[in-house]
CSV table of C-alpha atoms and ligand atoms in Angstrom, one decimal:
chain,number,residue,atom,x,y,z
A,1,MET,CA,-166.6,-145.3,2.7
A,2,THR,CA,-169.2,-146.8,5.0
A,3,LYS,CA,-170.8,-148.3,2.0
A,4,MET,CA,-167.6,-150.1,0.9
A,5,MET,CA,-167.0,-151.5,4.4
A,6,ASN,CA,-170.6,-152.8,4.8
A,7,ASN,CA,-170.7,-154.7,1.5
A,8,ASN,CA,-170.8,-158.0,3.2
A,9,LYS,CA,-174.0,-157.2,5.0
A,10,SER,CA,-175.9,-157.4,1.7
A,11,THR,CA,-175.5,-161.1,1.5
A,12,THR,CA,-178.6,-162.7,0.2
A,13,HIS,CA,-180.5,-165.7,1.6
A,14,SER,CA,-179.3,-168.0,-1.1
A,15,SER,CA,-175.7,-167.2,-0.7
A,16,LEU,CA,-176.2,-167.7,3.0
A,17,LEU,CA,-177.5,-171.2,2.3
A,18,ILE,CA,-174.5,-172.0,0.1
A,19,LEU,CA,-172.2,-170.7,2.8
A,20,PHE,CA,-174.0,-172.7,5.4
A,21,SER,CA,-173.6,-176.0,3.5
A,22,PHE,CA,-170.0,-175.1,3.0
A,23,LEU,CA,-169.5,-174.6,6.7
A,24,LEU,CA,-170.9,-178.1,7.4
A,25,LEU,CA,-168.6,-179.6,4.8
A,26,SER,CA,-165.4,-177.9,5.9
A,27,PRO,CA,-165.6,-176.9,9.5
A,28,CYS,CA,-161.9,-176.3,9.8
A,29,VAL,CA,-161.5,-173.8,6.9
A,30,PHE,CA,-164.4,-171.7,8.2
A,31,ALA,CA,-164.0,-172.1,11.9
A,32,GLN,CA,-164.4,-168.7,13.5
A,33,LEU,CA,-162.8,-166.5,16.0
A,34,THR,CA,-165.1,-165.8,18.9
A,35,PRO,CA,-165.4,-163.0,21.5
A,36,ASN,CA,-163.8,-163.9,24.8
A,37,PHE,CA,-162.6,-167.3,23.6
A,38,TYR,CA,-160.6,-167.9,26.9
A,39,LYS,CA,-163.6,-167.3,29.2
A,40,VAL,CA,-163.4,-170.9,30.5
A,41,SER,CA,-159.9,-172.0,29.7
A,42,CYS,CA,-158.1,-168.9,31.0
A,43,PRO,CA,-160.7,-166.4,32.4
A,44,ASN,CA,-158.1,-163.7,33.3
A,45,ALA,CA,-156.3,-163.9,29.9
A,46,GLU,CA,-157.4,-160.5,28.6
A,47,LYS,CA,-156.9,-158.9,32.0
A,48,ILE,CA,-153.4,-160.2,32.2
A,49,VAL,CA,-152.5,-158.9,28.7
A,50,LYS,CA,-154.1,-155.5,29.5
A,51,GLN,CA,-152.0,-155.2,32.8
A,52,VAL,CA,-148.7,-155.9,31.0
A,53,VAL,CA,-149.5,-153.3,28.3
A,54,LYS,CA,-150.5,-150.8,31.0
A,55,GLU,CA,-147.1,-151.3,32.8
A,56,GLU,CA,-145.1,-151.1,29.6
A,57,PHE,CA,-147.0,-148.1,28.3
A,58,ALA,CA,-146.3,-146.3,31.5
A,59,LYS,CA,-142.5,-146.8,30.9
A,60,ASP,CA,-142.6,-146.2,27.1
A,61,PRO,CA,-145.8,-144.8,25.5
A,62,THR,CA,-144.3,-145.4,22.0
A,63,ILE,CA,-144.9,-149.1,22.6
A,64,THR,CA,-148.3,-148.5,20.8
A,65,ALA,CA,-146.5,-147.9,17.6
A,66,GLY,CA,-144.2,-150.9,18.0
A,67,LEU,CA,-147.2,-153.2,18.6
A,68,LEU,CA,-149.3,-151.8,15.7
A,69,ARG,CA,-146.5,-152.4,13.2
A,70,MET,CA,-145.8,-155.8,14.6
A,71,HIS,CA,-149.4,-156.8,14.3
A,72,PHE,CA,-149.6,-155.5,10.7
A,73,HIS,CA,-146.4,-157.3,9.7
A,74,ASP,CA,-147.6,-160.5,11.4
A,75,CYS,CA,-151.0,-160.5,9.7
A,76,PHE,CA,-149.7,-159.7,6.3
A,77,VAL,CA,-147.2,-162.5,6.2
A,78,ARG,CA,-148.9,-165.9,6.4
A,79,GLY,CA,-151.8,-164.5,8.4
A,80,CYS,CA,-152.1,-163.4,12.1
A,81,ASP,CA,-150.2,-166.5,13.4
A,82,ALA,CA,-147.3,-165.0,15.4
A,83,SER,CA,-144.9,-166.2,12.8
A,84,ILE,CA,-143.2,-162.8,13.1
A,85,LEU,CA,-142.1,-163.7,16.7
A,86,ILE,CA,-140.0,-166.7,15.8
A,87,ASN,CA,-136.3,-166.3,16.4
A,88,SER,CA,-133.9,-167.5,13.7
A,89,THR,CA,-131.8,-170.5,14.6
A,90,SER,CA,-128.3,-171.3,13.3
A,91,ASN,CA,-129.7,-173.4,10.4
A,92,LYS,CA,-133.1,-171.8,9.9
A,93,PRO,CA,-133.6,-168.0,9.3
A,94,SER,CA,-137.1,-166.7,10.3
A,95,GLU,CA,-139.3,-163.7,9.2
A,96,LYS,CA,-137.3,-161.6,11.6
A,97,THR,CA,-134.3,-161.7,9.3
A,98,ALA,CA,-136.2,-160.3,6.3
A,99,GLY,CA,-135.5,-156.7,5.3
A,100,PRO,CA,-138.8,-155.0,6.4
A,101,ASN,CA,-138.7,-156.7,9.8
A,102,LEU,CA,-135.9,-154.3,10.6
A,103,THR,CA,-136.8,-152.3,13.6
A,104,VAL,CA,-140.1,-154.1,14.4
A,105,ARG,CA,-140.3,-153.7,18.2
A,106,GLY,CA,-142.4,-154.8,21.2
A,107,TYR,CA,-141.1,-158.4,21.4
A,108,GLU,CA,-140.2,-158.0,25.1
A,109,LEU,CA,-143.8,-157.0,25.9
A,110,ILE,CA,-145.2,-160.1,24.2
A,111,ASP,CA,-142.7,-162.3,26.0
A,112,GLU,CA,-143.6,-160.8,29.4
A,113,ALA,CA,-147.3,-161.3,28.7
A,114,LYS,CA,-146.6,-164.9,27.6
A,115,ARG,CA,-144.6,-165.5,30.8
A,116,ARG,CA,-147.5,-164.4,33.0
A,117,LEU,CA,-150.1,-166.3,30.9
A,118,GLU,CA,-148.1,-169.5,31.1
A,119,ALA,CA,-147.9,-169.1,34.9
A,120,ALA,CA,-151.7,-168.6,35.1
A,121,CYS,CA,-152.9,-171.1,32.5
A,122,PRO,CA,-150.1,-173.1,30.7
A,123,SER,CA,-150.5,-173.8,27.0
A,124,LYS,CA,-153.8,-172.1,26.6
A,125,VAL,CA,-153.3,-168.6,25.2
A,126,SER,CA,-151.8,-168.2,21.8
A,127,CYS,CA,-149.0,-165.7,21.0
A,128,ALA,CA,-151.1,-164.6,18.0
A,129,ASP,CA,-153.9,-163.6,20.3
A,130,ILE,CA,-151.5,-161.8,22.6
A,131,ILE,CA,-150.2,-159.6,19.8
A,132,THR,CA,-153.8,-158.8,18.7
A,133,LEU,CA,-155.1,-158.0,22.2
A,134,ALA,CA,-152.0,-156.1,23.3
A,135,THR,CA,-152.2,-153.9,20.2
A,136,ARG,CA,-155.8,-153.0,20.9
A,137,ASP,CA,-155.1,-152.3,24.5
A,138,SER,CA,-152.1,-150.1,23.6
A,139,VAL,CA,-154.1,-148.1,21.0
A,140,ILE,CA,-156.7,-147.3,23.7
A,141,LEU,CA,-154.0,-146.1,26.1
A,142,ALA,CA,-152.6,-143.8,23.4
A,143,GLY,CA,-156.0,-142.2,22.9
A,144,GLY,CA,-157.3,-144.3,20.1
A,145,PRO,CA,-160.5,-146.3,19.7
A,146,ASN,CA,-161.6,-149.4,21.4
A,147,TYR,CA,-162.6,-152.2,19.0
A,148,ALA,CA,-163.6,-155.8,19.0
A,149,VAL,CA,-160.9,-158.4,19.2
A,150,PRO,CA,-162.5,-161.9,18.8
A,151,THR,CA,-160.0,-164.5,19.9
A,152,GLY,CA,-159.1,-168.2,19.4
A,153,ARG,CA,-156.2,-167.7,17.0
A,154,ARG,CA,-153.5,-170.4,17.1
A,155,ASP,CA,-149.8,-170.1,16.5
A,156,GLY,CA,-148.3,-171.0,13.1
A,157,LEU,CA,-145.7,-173.7,12.5
A,158,VAL,CA,-143.8,-171.8,9.8
A,159,SER,CA,-141.7,-168.6,9.7
A,160,ASN,CA,-139.9,-168.0,6.4
A,161,PRO,CA,-138.0,-164.8,5.5
A,162,ASP,CA,-138.7,-165.5,1.8
A,163,GLU,CA,-142.4,-165.0,2.3
A,164,VAL,CA,-142.0,-161.5,3.7
A,165,ASP,CA,-143.5,-159.4,0.9
A,166,LEU,CA,-144.8,-156.1,2.4
A,167,PRO,CA,-145.5,-152.9,0.6
A,168,GLY,CA,-142.6,-150.4,0.6
A,169,PRO,CA,-142.8,-146.7,1.6
A,170,SER,CA,-142.0,-145.5,-1.9
A,171,GLN,CA,-144.6,-147.5,-3.7
A,172,SER,CA,-147.6,-145.8,-5.2
A,173,VAL,CA,-151.0,-145.9,-3.4
A,174,THR,CA,-152.5,-148.1,-6.1
A,175,SER,CA,-149.6,-150.5,-6.1
A,176,ALA,CA,-149.5,-150.8,-2.3
A,177,SER,CA,-153.3,-151.4,-2.3
A,178,GLU,CA,-152.8,-154.5,-4.4
A,179,THR,CA,-151.1,-156.2,-1.4
A,180,PHE,CA,-154.1,-155.2,0.7
A,181,ILE,CA,-156.6,-156.4,-1.8
A,182,ALA,CA,-154.8,-159.7,-2.1
A,183,LYS,CA,-155.4,-160.1,1.7
A,184,GLY,CA,-159.1,-159.4,1.3
A,185,MET,CA,-158.7,-155.8,2.5
A,186,THR,CA,-159.9,-152.8,0.5
A,187,LEU,CA,-158.0,-149.7,-0.7
A,188,ASN,CA,-160.2,-147.6,1.6
A,189,GLU,CA,-159.2,-149.8,4.5
A,190,MET,CA,-155.6,-149.3,3.6
A,191,VAL,CA,-156.1,-145.6,3.8
A,192,VAL,CA,-157.7,-145.9,7.2
A,193,LEU,CA,-155.1,-148.3,8.5
A,194,LEU,CA,-152.2,-146.0,7.4
A,195,GLY,CA,-153.7,-143.6,9.9
A,196,ALA,CA,-151.7,-145.7,12.4
A,197,HIS,CA,-148.8,-143.6,11.2
A,198,THR,CA,-150.2,-141.0,13.6
A,199,VAL,CA,-147.9,-142.6,16.2
A,200,GLY,CA,-144.3,-143.9,16.0
A,201,PHE,CA,-141.2,-143.3,14.0
A,202,ALA,CA,-139.6,-143.8,10.6
A,203,HIS,CA,-135.8,-144.2,10.2
A,204,CYS,CA,-134.2,-141.8,7.8
A,205,ASN,CA,-133.3,-144.5,5.2
A,206,PHE,CA,-137.0,-144.9,4.5
A,207,PHE,CA,-137.5,-141.3,3.3
A,208,SER,CA,-134.1,-139.7,2.7
A,209,ASN,CA,-134.6,-140.0,-1.1
A,210,ARG,CA,-137.3,-137.3,-0.7
A,211,LEU,CA,-135.0,-134.8,1.0
A,212,SER,CA,-132.5,-134.1,-1.9
A,213,ASN,CA,-132.2,-135.1,-5.5
A,214,PHE,CA,-135.7,-136.6,-5.5
A,215,GLN,CA,-136.0,-138.9,-8.6
A,216,GLY,CA,-132.9,-137.3,-10.1
A,217,THR,CA,-134.3,-133.8,-10.1
A,218,GLY,CA,-131.5,-132.3,-7.9
A,219,GLN,CA,-134.3,-131.0,-5.7
A,220,PRO,CA,-136.3,-132.3,-2.7
A,221,ASP,CA,-139.7,-133.9,-3.3
A,222,PRO,CA,-141.9,-130.9,-4.2
A,223,ALA,CA,-144.8,-132.6,-2.4
A,224,MET,CA,-143.0,-132.0,1.0
A,225,ASP,CA,-143.3,-128.7,2.8
A,226,PRO,CA,-139.9,-127.0,2.4
A,227,VAL,CA,-139.8,-126.1,6.1
A,228,LEU,CA,-140.2,-129.9,6.9
A,229,VAL,CA,-137.5,-130.7,4.3
A,230,THR,CA,-135.0,-128.5,6.2
A,231,LYS,CA,-136.0,-129.9,9.6
A,232,LEU,CA,-135.7,-133.5,8.5
A,233,LYS,CA,-132.4,-132.9,6.8
A,234,THR,CA,-131.0,-131.6,10.1
A,235,LEU,CA,-132.5,-134.4,12.1
A,236,CYS,CA,-131.2,-137.1,9.7
A,237,ALA,CA,-127.7,-135.6,9.6
A,238,ALA,CA,-127.4,-136.2,13.4
A,239,GLY,CA,-126.2,-139.8,13.7
A,240,SER,CA,-126.3,-142.9,11.7
A,241,ASN,CA,-129.9,-143.5,10.3
A,242,PRO,CA,-131.7,-141.8,13.2
A,243,LYS,CA,-135.5,-141.9,13.4
A,244,VAL,CA,-138.1,-139.1,13.3
A,245,PHE,CA,-141.8,-138.9,14.1
A,246,LEU,CA,-144.2,-140.1,11.4
A,247,ASP,CA,-146.8,-137.5,12.7
A,248,GLN,CA,-144.9,-134.3,13.0
A,249,ASN,CA,-147.5,-132.6,15.2
A,250,THR,CA,-149.2,-134.8,17.8
A,251,SER,CA,-146.5,-137.5,17.6
A,252,ASN,CA,-147.5,-139.8,20.5
A,253,VAL,CA,-151.3,-139.4,20.4
A,254,PHE,CA,-153.5,-141.7,18.5
A,255,ASP,CA,-155.7,-139.2,16.7
A,256,ASN,CA,-156.6,-138.2,13.1
A,257,GLU,CA,-153.9,-135.5,13.0
A,258,PHE,CA,-151.9,-137.7,10.5
A,259,TYR,CA,-154.5,-136.9,7.8
A,260,ARG,CA,-154.4,-133.2,8.6
A,261,GLN,CA,-150.6,-133.2,8.4
A,262,ILE,CA,-150.5,-134.9,5.0
A,263,ARG,CA,-152.9,-132.3,3.7
A,264,LEU,CA,-150.4,-129.7,4.9
A,265,LYS,CA,-147.6,-131.5,2.9
A,266,ARG,CA,-146.1,-132.7,6.1
A,267,GLY,CA,-146.1,-136.4,5.5
A,268,VAL,CA,-142.8,-138.1,6.1
A,269,LEU,CA,-143.1,-141.3,4.0
A,270,LYS,CA,-143.7,-140.8,0.2
A,271,ILE,CA,-146.7,-143.1,0.3
A,272,ASP,CA,-148.2,-141.2,3.3
A,273,GLN,CA,-147.9,-138.0,1.4
A,274,GLU,CA,-149.4,-139.5,-1.8
A,275,LEU,CA,-152.6,-140.5,0.1
A,276,ALA,CA,-153.5,-136.8,0.2
A,277,SER,CA,-153.1,-136.2,-3.6
A,278,ASP,CA,-153.9,-139.6,-5.3
A,279,ALA,CA,-157.3,-139.5,-6.8
A,280,ALA,CA,-158.0,-143.0,-5.3
A,281,SER,CA,-157.6,-141.8,-1.7
A,282,SER,CA,-157.7,-137.9,-1.5
A,283,ARG,CA,-161.4,-137.7,-0.8
A,284,LEU,CA,-161.3,-140.2,2.0
A,285,VAL,CA,-158.3,-138.4,3.4
A,286,SER,CA,-160.1,-135.1,3.6
A,287,THR,CA,-163.1,-136.8,5.3
A,288,LEU,CA,-160.9,-138.5,7.9
A,289,ALA,CA,-159.0,-135.2,8.4
A,290,SER,CA,-162.1,-133.4,9.5
A,291,ASN,CA,-164.0,-136.2,11.1
A,292,PRO,CA,-162.2,-137.8,14.1
A,293,VAL,CA,-165.2,-139.9,15.0
A,294,GLN,CA,-165.4,-141.5,11.6
A,295,PHE,CA,-161.7,-142.2,11.7
A,296,SER,CA,-162.0,-143.9,15.1
A,297,ARG,CA,-164.9,-146.1,13.9
A,298,SER,CA,-163.4,-147.0,10.6
A,299,PHE,CA,-160.0,-147.7,12.1
A,300,GLY,CA,-161.5,-150.0,14.7
A,301,ASN,CA,-163.5,-151.9,12.1
A,302,ALA,CA,-160.4,-152.3,9.8
A,303,MET,CA,-158.3,-153.5,12.7
A,304,THR,CA,-160.9,-156.1,13.6
A,305,LYS,CA,-160.9,-157.2,10.0
A,306,MET,CA,-157.1,-157.2,9.7
A,307,GLY,CA,-156.9,-159.4,12.8
A,308,ARG,CA,-158.8,-162.1,11.0
A,309,ILE,CA,-156.4,-162.4,8.0
A,310,GLY,CA,-155.3,-166.1,7.7
A,311,ALA,CA,-156.0,-166.8,11.4
A,312,LEU,CA,-155.5,-170.4,12.3
A,313,VAL,CA,-158.3,-171.9,14.5
A,314,GLY,CA,-159.5,-175.2,15.8
A,315,LYS,CA,-156.8,-177.8,15.6
A,316,ALA,CA,-154.5,-176.0,13.2
A,317,GLY,CA,-151.1,-174.8,14.4
A,318,GLU,CA,-150.3,-175.0,18.1
A,319,ILE,CA,-150.2,-172.9,21.3
A,320,ARG,CA,-146.6,-172.0,21.7
A,321,LYS,CA,-145.1,-172.1,25.2
A,322,ASN,CA,-142.5,-169.6,24.2
A,323,CYS,CA,-143.5,-167.1,21.6
A,324,ALA,CA,-140.0,-166.9,20.0
A,325,ALA,CA,-139.7,-170.6,19.3
A,326,PHE,CA,-141.9,-173.4,17.9
A,327,ASN,CA,-142.8,-176.1,20.5
A,328,PRO,CA,-140.4,-179.0,20.3
A,329,ARG,CA,-141.8,-181.7,18.0
A,330,PRO,CA,-142.8,-184.8,19.9
A,331,LYS,CA,-140.5,-187.7,19.3
A,332,ILE,CA,-142.3,-190.5,17.6
A,333,TYR,CA,-141.1,-194.0,18.1
A,334,ILE,CA,-142.3,-196.8,15.8
A,335,SER,CA,-141.4,-200.4,15.9
A,336,SER,CA,-140.0,-201.7,12.6
A,337,ILE,CA,-140.8,-205.1,11.3
A,338,LEU,CA,-137.6,-206.4,12.8
A,339,GLY,CA,-138.7,-205.3,16.3
A,340,ASP,CA,-136.1,-202.7,17.0
A,341,VAL,CA,-137.2,-199.1,17.7
A,342,GLU,CA,-136.5,-196.4,15.4
A,343,LYS,CA,-136.5,-192.7,16.4
A,344,ILE,CA,-138.2,-190.4,13.9
A,345,THR,CA,-137.5,-186.8,14.5
A,346,GLU,CA,-139.7,-185.2,11.9
B,1,LIG,C1,-148.8,-149.5,2.5
B,1,LIG,C2,-148.6,-149.9,3.7
B,1,LIG,C3,-147.5,-149.5,4.7
B,1,LIG,C4,-146.3,-149.1,4.4
B,1,LIG,C5,-145.6,-148.9,3.1
B,1,LIG,C6,-145.7,-148.8,5.7
B,1,LIG,C7,-144.3,-148.4,5.9
B,1,LIG,C8,-143.8,-148.1,7.1
B,1,LIG,C9,-142.4,-147.7,7.3
B,1,LIG,C10,-141.4,-147.6,6.2
B,1,LIG,C11,-142.2,-147.4,8.6
B,1,LIG,C12,-141.0,-147.0,9.3
B,1,LIG,C13,-140.3,-148.1,10.0
B,1,LIG,C14,-139.1,-147.8,10.7
B,1,LIG,O1,-138.3,-146.9,10.3
B,1,LIG,O2,-138.8,-148.4,11.8
B,1,LIG,C15,-143.5,-147.6,9.2
B,1,LIG,C16,-143.7,-147.5,10.6
B,1,LIG,C17,-144.9,-147.7,11.2
B,1,LIG,N1,-146.0,-148.3,10.6
B,1,LIG,FE1,-146.3,-148.6,8.7
B,1,LIG,N2,-146.6,-149.0,6.7
B,1,LIG,C18,-147.7,-149.5,6.1
B,1,LIG,C19,-148.9,-149.8,6.7
B,1,LIG,C20,-149.1,-149.8,8.1
B,1,LIG,C21,-150.2,-150.4,8.8
B,1,LIG,C22,-151.4,-151.1,8.1
B,1,LIG,C23,-150.0,-150.2,10.1
B,1,LIG,C24,-150.9,-150.6,11.3
B,1,LIG,C25,-152.2,-150.7,11.2
B,1,LIG,C26,-148.7,-149.5,10.3
B,1,LIG,C27,-148.2,-149.0,11.4
B,1,LIG,C28,-147.0,-148.4,11.6
B,1,LIG,C29,-146.5,-147.9,12.8
B,1,LIG,C30,-147.3,-147.7,14.1
B,1,LIG,C31,-145.2,-147.4,12.6
B,1,LIG,C32,-144.2,-146.8,13.6
B,1,LIG,C33,-143.4,-148.0,14.1
B,1,LIG,C34,-142.5,-147.6,15.3
B,1,LIG,O3,-142.5,-146.5,15.8
B,1,LIG,O4,-141.7,-148.5,15.7
B,1,LIG,N3,-148.2,-149.3,9.0
B,1,LIG,N4,-144.4,-148.0,8.3
B,2,LIG,C1,-151.2,-129.5,15.6
B,2,LIG,O1,-152.4,-130.1,16.1
B,2,LIG,C2,-153.3,-129.3,16.8
B,2,LIG,C3,-154.4,-130.2,17.3
B,2,LIG,O2,-155.0,-130.9,16.2
B,2,LIG,C4,-153.8,-128.2,15.8
B,2,LIG,O3,-154.7,-127.3,16.5
B,2,LIG,C5,-152.6,-127.4,15.3
B,2,LIG,O4,-153.0,-126.5,14.3
B,2,LIG,C6,-151.6,-128.3,14.6
B,2,LIG,N1,-150.4,-127.6,14.3
B,2,LIG,C7,-149.7,-127.8,13.2
B,2,LIG,C8,-148.5,-127.0,13.0
B,2,LIG,O5,-150.0,-128.6,12.3
B,3,LIG,C1,-135.1,-164.6,20.8
B,3,LIG,O1,-134.2,-163.5,20.5
B,3,LIG,C2,-134.3,-162.4,21.4
B,3,LIG,C3,-133.5,-161.3,20.9
B,3,LIG,O2,-132.5,-161.7,19.9
B,3,LIG,C4,-133.8,-162.9,22.8
B,3,LIG,O3,-133.8,-161.9,23.7
B,3,LIG,C5,-134.7,-164.1,23.3
B,3,LIG,O4,-134.2,-164.6,24.5
B,3,LIG,C6,-134.8,-165.2,22.2
B,3,LIG,N1,-135.7,-166.2,22.6
B,3,LIG,C7,-135.5,-167.5,22.4
B,3,LIG,C8,-136.6,-168.4,22.9
B,3,LIG,O5,-134.5,-167.9,21.9
B,4,LIG,C1,-134.2,-158.7,14.7
B,4,LIG,C2,-133.7,-159.2,13.3
B,4,LIG,O1,-133.5,-160.4,13.1
B,4,LIG,N1,-133.5,-158.2,12.4
B,4,LIG,C3,-133.0,-158.5,11.1
B,4,LIG,C4,-133.9,-157.8,10.1
B,4,LIG,O2,-133.4,-157.9,8.8
B,4,LIG,C5,-132.2,-157.4,8.6
B,4,LIG,C6,-131.8,-157.4,7.1
B,4,LIG,O3,-132.2,-158.6,6.5
B,4,LIG,C7,-131.2,-158.2,9.4
B,4,LIG,O4,-129.8,-157.7,9.3
B,4,LIG,C8,-131.6,-158.1,10.9
B,4,LIG,O5,-130.7,-158.8,11.7
């Protein structure tokens, strides 16, 4: 585990040299996120975000789960560029209208933080950084680890529902891991990040296929504890597509109980349950189940890494004034040869 995550530390001198010359040649591609990026441009930025999270968490401690999932979905579609926040318009659907978006929550918290940040330092702090910082702050409040969040992300200029291609809950561990590997994350990091399912909810439509006639057998999924099957059947029968806790024991606490629950056949999503039995993940699951300190450390490291996926930096993208909408394009006026003025809107 630790070995896999520290691979990059074994970089040799010669590859460092190559990397260094590359950096000189293409500063934009490799521009970096930095700790406390807003130190000069908006010194209270991180404090302001933390305060908003604190207030929202006091009203609704499940906000941690909403933000974690929002951050994951943002980073896995086009990179951590806040593209997930863009509202659809009448002629342009956005990521929000794609299937898996369903039920992503926490938008109001981001809007409130943005409102206060625009009042304190207009057009300085990106929505992408707000999501990343707010997620970290909310994880701490729920009992989870603190971890590094370097900043300096910029907001993307594209939000396209056709690009939303997230793993589904009934996919196998190996097949879901391909999505992670394509983003530069490892299978082990996926196992660790799925520990986020220690908080929050799943709607019944995401797992009801496990409760009866699983894969045409006429029986529930044998990998689920029959006591849990009965309980979930009852919960899911009450209302239209209700939601249940992903961690059936310490539901609102950010801890390693998720791994202990799946080892007791008490995982709700099929993929969560398979982490405990699949040869590719079961050993790590048993380590994380018995070692909360290792879970905290690995989770923090994997979150810092996820927060770098496809981040826009430098002059790329923009700093949105309103997280739900792209900034209005400046109108460009150019004089034609005939001397009259043409308005170009794009
Ligand atoms: C293979 C990868 C993953 C799959 C298939 C998956 C699937 C799901 C599904 C189906 C739900 C239920 C959504 C609902 O009913 O509203 C869910 C919820 C959730 N997911 Fe994941 N997820 C994955 C990875 C992650 C990662 C990497 C994170 C964060 C680091 C994450 C954090 C959460 C959280 C916190 C919730 C609860 C959301 C809430 O209460 O609103 N998931 N996930
Ligand atoms: C619930 O979690 C607590 C704390 O980790 C543990 O002591 C207890 O055995 C768990 N109960 C069940 C039913 O899993
Ligand atoms: C975006 O949509 C949400 C919910 O549909 C709404 O509350 C918000 O005001 C919208 N924001 C903008 C900038 O249109
Ligand atoms: C908030 C939002 O736009 N949700 C959309 C998510 O995707 C579903 C299915 O495509 C839409 O029906 C929702 O409106």
